GROMACS .gro file of C-alpha atoms in nm:
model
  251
    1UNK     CA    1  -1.959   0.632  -1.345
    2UNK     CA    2  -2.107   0.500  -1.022
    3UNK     CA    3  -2.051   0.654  -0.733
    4UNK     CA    4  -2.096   0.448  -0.501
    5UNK     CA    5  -1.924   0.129  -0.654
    6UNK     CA    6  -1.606   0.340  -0.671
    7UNK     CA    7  -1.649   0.469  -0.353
    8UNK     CA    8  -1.721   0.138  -0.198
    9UNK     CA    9  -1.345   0.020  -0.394
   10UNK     CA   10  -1.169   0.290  -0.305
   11UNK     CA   11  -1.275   0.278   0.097
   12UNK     CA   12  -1.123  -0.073   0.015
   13UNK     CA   13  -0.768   0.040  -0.077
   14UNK     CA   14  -0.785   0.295   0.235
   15UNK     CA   15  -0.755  -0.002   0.480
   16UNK     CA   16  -0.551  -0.233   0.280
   17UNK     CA   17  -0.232  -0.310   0.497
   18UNK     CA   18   0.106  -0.174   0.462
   19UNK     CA   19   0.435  -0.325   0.624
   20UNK     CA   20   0.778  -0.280   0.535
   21UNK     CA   21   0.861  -0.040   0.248
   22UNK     CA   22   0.689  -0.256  -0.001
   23UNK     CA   23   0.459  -0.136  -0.277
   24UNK     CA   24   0.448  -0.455  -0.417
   25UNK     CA   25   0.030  -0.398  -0.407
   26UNK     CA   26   0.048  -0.115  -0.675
   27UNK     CA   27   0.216  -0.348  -0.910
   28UNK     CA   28   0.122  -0.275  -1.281
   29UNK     CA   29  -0.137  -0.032  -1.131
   30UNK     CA   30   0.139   0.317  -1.167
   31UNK     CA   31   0.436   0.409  -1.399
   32UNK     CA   32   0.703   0.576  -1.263
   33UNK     CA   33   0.980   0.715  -1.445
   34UNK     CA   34   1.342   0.605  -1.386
   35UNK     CA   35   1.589   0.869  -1.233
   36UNK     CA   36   1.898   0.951  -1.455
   37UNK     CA   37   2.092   0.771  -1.203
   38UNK     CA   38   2.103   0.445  -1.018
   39UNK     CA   39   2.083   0.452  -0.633
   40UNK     CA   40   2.250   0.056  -0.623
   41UNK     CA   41   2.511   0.147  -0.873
   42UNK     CA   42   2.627   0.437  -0.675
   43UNK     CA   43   2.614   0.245  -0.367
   44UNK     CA   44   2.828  -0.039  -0.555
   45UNK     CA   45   3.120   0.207  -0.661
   46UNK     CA   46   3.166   0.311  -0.306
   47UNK     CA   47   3.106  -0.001  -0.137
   48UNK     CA   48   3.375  -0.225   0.002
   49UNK     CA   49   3.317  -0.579   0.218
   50UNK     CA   50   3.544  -0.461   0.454
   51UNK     CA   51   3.344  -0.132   0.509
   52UNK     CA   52   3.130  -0.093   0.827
   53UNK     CA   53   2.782   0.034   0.681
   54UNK     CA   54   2.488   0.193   0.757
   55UNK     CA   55   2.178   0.180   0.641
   56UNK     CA   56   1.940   0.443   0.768
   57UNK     CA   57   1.543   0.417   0.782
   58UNK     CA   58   1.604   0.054   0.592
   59UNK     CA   59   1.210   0.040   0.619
   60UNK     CA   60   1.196  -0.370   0.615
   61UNK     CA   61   1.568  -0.448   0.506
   62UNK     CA   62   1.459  -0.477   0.182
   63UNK     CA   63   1.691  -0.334  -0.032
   64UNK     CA   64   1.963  -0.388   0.240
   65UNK     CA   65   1.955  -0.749   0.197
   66UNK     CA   66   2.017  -0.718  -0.214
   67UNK     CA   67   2.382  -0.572  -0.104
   68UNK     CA   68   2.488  -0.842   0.006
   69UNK     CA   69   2.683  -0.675   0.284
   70UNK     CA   70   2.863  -0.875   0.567
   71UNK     CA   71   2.584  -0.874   0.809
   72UNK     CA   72   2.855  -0.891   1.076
   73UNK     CA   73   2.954  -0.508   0.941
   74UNK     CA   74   2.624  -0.386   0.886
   75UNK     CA   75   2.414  -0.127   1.090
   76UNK     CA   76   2.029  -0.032   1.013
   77UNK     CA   77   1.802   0.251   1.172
   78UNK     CA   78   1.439   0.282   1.186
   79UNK     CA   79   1.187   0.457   1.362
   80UNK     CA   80   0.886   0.380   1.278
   81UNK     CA   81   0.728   0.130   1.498
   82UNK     CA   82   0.600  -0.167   1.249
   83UNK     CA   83   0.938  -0.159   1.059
   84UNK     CA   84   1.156  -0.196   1.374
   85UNK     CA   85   0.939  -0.557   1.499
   86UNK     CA   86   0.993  -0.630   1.117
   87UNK     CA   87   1.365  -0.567   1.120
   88UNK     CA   88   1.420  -0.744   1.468
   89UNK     CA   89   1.253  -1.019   1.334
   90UNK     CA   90   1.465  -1.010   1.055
   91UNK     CA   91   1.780  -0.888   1.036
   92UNK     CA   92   1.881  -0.929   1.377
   93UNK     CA   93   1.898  -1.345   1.344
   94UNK     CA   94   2.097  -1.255   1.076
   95UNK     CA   95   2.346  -1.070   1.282
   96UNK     CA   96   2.302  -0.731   1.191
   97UNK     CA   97   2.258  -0.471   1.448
   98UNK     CA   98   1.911  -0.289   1.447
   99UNK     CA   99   1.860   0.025   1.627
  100UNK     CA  100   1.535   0.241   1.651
  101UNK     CA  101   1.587   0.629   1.584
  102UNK     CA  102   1.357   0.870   1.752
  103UNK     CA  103   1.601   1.121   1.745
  104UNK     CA  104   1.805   1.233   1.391
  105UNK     CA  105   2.020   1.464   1.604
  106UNK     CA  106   2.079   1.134   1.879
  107UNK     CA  107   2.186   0.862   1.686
  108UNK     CA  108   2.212   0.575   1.898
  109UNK     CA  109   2.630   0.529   1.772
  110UNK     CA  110   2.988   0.589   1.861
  111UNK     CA  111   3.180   0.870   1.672
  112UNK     CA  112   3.332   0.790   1.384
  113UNK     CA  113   3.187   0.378   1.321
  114UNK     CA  114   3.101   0.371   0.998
  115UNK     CA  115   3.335   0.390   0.653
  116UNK     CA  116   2.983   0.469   0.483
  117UNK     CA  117   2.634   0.538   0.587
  118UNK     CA  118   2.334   0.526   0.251
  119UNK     CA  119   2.025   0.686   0.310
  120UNK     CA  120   1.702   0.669   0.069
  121UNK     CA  121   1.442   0.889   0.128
  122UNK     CA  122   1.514   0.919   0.546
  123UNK     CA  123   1.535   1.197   0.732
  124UNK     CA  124   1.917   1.285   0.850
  125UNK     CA  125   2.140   1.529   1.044
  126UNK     CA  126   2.458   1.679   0.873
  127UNK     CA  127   2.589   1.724   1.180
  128UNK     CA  128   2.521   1.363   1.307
  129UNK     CA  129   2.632   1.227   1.001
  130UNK     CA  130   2.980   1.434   1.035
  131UNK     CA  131   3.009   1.249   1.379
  132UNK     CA  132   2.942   0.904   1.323
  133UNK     CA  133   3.126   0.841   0.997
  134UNK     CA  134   3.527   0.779   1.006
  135UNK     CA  135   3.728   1.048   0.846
  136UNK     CA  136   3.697   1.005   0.462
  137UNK     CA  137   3.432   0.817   0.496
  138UNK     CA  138   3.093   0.849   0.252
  139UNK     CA  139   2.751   0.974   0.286
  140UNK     CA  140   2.521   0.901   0.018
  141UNK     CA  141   2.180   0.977   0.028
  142UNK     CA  142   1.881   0.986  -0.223
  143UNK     CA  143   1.604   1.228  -0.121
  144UNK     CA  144   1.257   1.324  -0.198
  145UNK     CA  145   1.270   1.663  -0.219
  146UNK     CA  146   1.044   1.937  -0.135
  147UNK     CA  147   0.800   1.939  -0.479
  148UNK     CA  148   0.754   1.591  -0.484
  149UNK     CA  149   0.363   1.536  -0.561
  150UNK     CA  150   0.287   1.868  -0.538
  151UNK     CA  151   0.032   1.883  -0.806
  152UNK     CA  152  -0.154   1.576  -0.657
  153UNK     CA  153  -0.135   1.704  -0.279
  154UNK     CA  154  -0.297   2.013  -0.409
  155UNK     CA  155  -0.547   1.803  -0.626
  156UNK     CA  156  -0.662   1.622  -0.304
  157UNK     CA  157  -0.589   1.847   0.000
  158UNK     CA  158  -0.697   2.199   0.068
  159UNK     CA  159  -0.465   2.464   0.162
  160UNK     CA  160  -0.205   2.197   0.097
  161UNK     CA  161   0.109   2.295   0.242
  162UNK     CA  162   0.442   2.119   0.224
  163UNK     CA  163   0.606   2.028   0.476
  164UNK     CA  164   0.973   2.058   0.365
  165UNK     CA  165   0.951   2.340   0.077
  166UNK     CA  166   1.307   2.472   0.075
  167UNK     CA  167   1.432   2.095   0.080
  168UNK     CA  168   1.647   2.077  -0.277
  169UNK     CA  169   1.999   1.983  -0.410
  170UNK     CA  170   2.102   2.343  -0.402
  171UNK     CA  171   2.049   2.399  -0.065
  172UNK     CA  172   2.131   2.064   0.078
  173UNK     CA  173   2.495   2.047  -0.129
  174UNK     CA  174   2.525   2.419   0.052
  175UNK     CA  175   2.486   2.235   0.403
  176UNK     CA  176   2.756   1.972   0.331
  177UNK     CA  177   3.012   2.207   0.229
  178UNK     CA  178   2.982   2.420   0.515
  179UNK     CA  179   3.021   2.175   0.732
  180UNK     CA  180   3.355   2.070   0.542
  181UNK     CA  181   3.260   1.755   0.287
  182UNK     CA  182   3.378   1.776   0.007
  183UNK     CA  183   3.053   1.678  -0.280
  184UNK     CA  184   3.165   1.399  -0.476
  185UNK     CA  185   2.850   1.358  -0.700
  186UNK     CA  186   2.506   1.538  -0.723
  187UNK     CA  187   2.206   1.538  -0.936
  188UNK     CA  188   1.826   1.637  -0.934
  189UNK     CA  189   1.518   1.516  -1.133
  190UNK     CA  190   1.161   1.572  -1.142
  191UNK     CA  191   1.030   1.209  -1.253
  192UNK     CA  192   0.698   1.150  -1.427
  193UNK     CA  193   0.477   0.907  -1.189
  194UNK     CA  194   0.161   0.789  -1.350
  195UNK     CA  195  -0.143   0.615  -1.175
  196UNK     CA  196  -0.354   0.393  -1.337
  197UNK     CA  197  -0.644   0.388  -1.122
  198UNK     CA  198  -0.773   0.636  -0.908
  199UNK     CA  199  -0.782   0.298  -0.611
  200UNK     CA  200  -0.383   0.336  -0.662
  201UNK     CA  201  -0.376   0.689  -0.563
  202UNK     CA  202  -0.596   0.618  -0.233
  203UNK     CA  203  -0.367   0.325  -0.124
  204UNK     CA  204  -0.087   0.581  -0.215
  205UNK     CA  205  -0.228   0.920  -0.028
  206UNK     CA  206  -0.302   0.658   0.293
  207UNK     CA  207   0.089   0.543   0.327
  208UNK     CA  208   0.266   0.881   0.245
  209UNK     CA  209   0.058   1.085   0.476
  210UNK     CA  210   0.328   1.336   0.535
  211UNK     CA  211   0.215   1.461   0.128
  212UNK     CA  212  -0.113   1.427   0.154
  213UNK     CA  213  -0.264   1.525   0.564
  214UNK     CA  214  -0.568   1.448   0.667
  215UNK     CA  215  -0.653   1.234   0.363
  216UNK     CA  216  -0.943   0.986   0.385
  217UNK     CA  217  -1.183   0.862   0.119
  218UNK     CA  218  -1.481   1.052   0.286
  219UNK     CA  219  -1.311   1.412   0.339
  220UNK     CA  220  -1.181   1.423  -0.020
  221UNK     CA  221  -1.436   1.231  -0.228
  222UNK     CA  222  -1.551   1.473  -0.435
  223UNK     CA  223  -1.182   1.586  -0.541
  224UNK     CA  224  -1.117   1.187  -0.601
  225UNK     CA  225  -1.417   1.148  -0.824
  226UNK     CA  226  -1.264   1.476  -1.067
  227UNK     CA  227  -0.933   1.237  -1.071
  228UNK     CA  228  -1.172   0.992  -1.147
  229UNK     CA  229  -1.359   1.184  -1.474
  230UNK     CA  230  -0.922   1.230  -1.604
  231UNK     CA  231  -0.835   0.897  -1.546
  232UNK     CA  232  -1.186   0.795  -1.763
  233UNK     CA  233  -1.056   1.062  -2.036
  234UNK     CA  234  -0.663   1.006  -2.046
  235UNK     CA  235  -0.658   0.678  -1.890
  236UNK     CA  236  -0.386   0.745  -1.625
  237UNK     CA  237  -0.381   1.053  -1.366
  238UNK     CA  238   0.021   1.250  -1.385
  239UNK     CA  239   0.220   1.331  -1.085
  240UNK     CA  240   0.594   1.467  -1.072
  241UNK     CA  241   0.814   1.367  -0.829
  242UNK     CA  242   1.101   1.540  -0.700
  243UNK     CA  243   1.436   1.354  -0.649
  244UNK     CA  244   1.760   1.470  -0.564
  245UNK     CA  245   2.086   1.236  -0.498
  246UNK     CA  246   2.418   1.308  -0.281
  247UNK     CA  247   2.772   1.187  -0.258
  248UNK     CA  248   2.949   1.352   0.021
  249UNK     CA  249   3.304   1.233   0.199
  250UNK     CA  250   3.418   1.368   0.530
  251UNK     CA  251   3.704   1.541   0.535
   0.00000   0.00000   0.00000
């Protein structure tokens, strides 16, 4: 093992660029296990052309765009800064209507717009959600819940603390219902996600900062080179993800 190669790699993948929500660079480099269910699939039972949709924190459009939605009935939030220009540059030519979020309790709509708002892995308000959707209309959202990575963030970061540790299916169906939808579908899953190279993990740790704070190669390298002597022995470092899917109609 040297050190100093590896470091010298690694200090490589900490400044590699990031746009969108595209992990396109960790290609054949991780493994991650499927969910039970399928986000798309979902989406396509509930999905109508003639609905009015939103998208919320559509990162790039990316997945968006595979709908195949009427752009003319389509909606998208973002807030993070890069991802807006993107979807500006984007998706607005294309007709549909981008608006930046800085707020999840002040979304930036009427009352009740949308026949059905999707949401993977953003940040949301029940409460907002309950006022911009049309009476019957359908939330679904896939989250991240509070576990996710945990092993790993504690691998890398001391006194790792998450941010969002009561953040589960349980409590989030619990939310819904109180505030009168009725829970069409649910489901929870702890995923296998396996790295390849201890490079993937850095380029990893570097975009989901929220799961791994204060990460650089410098401050951790010590705990990177002990991932480093498992991936030499097992040939792949294990994390667990935590996901967690939604179907809610308004009432």
């Amino acid at each position: 093992m040297n050190i100093e190669t590896l470091k010298k790699d690694w200090k490589m993948e900490e400044i590699e660029s990031f746009k969108g929500w595209d992990f396109s660079h960790l290609e054949g480099r991780w493994k991650e296990q499927a969910t039970p269910w399928d986000y798309r699939k979902i989406i396509d039972k509930y999905l109508s052309p003639e609905n009015v949709l939103l998208d919320m924190g559509t990162g790039g459009g990316e997945f968006l765009i595979t709908l195949g939605h009427p752009f003319e009935r389509t909606s998208v939030t973002e807030g993070w800064e890069p991802n807006v220009n993107l979807c500006k540059e984007k998706l607005e030519p294309l007709g549909i209507c981008v608006k930046q979020v800085f707020n999840d309790s002040e979304l930036p709509f009427e009352d009740n717009v949308f026949d059905i708002i999707i949401n993977r892995h953003e940040s949301y308000d029940v409460n907002e959600i309950r006022r911009i959707l049309k009476k019957g209309g359908i939330f679904i959202t896939q989250q991240v819940g509070g576990k996710n990575n945990e092993w790993l963030s504690n691998a890398l970061i001391n006194n790792f603390q998450p941010l969002y540790p009561s953040l589960n299916l349980e409590n989030e169906t619990k939310r819904f219902t109180s505030e009168g939808f009725a829970i069409l579908y649910e489901d929870e899953y702890f995923p296998s996600l396996k790295f390849l190279d201890v490079g993937a993990i850095v380029y990893y740790a570097k975009i989901i900062e929220w799961e791994f704070p204060g990460f650089t190669v410098d401050s951790c390298l010590e705990r990177l080179i002990e991932l480093e002597k498992v991936m030499q022995l097992q040939g792949y470092v294990e994390s667990y993800e935590h996901r967690f899917i939604l179907v809610a109609r308004k009432s």
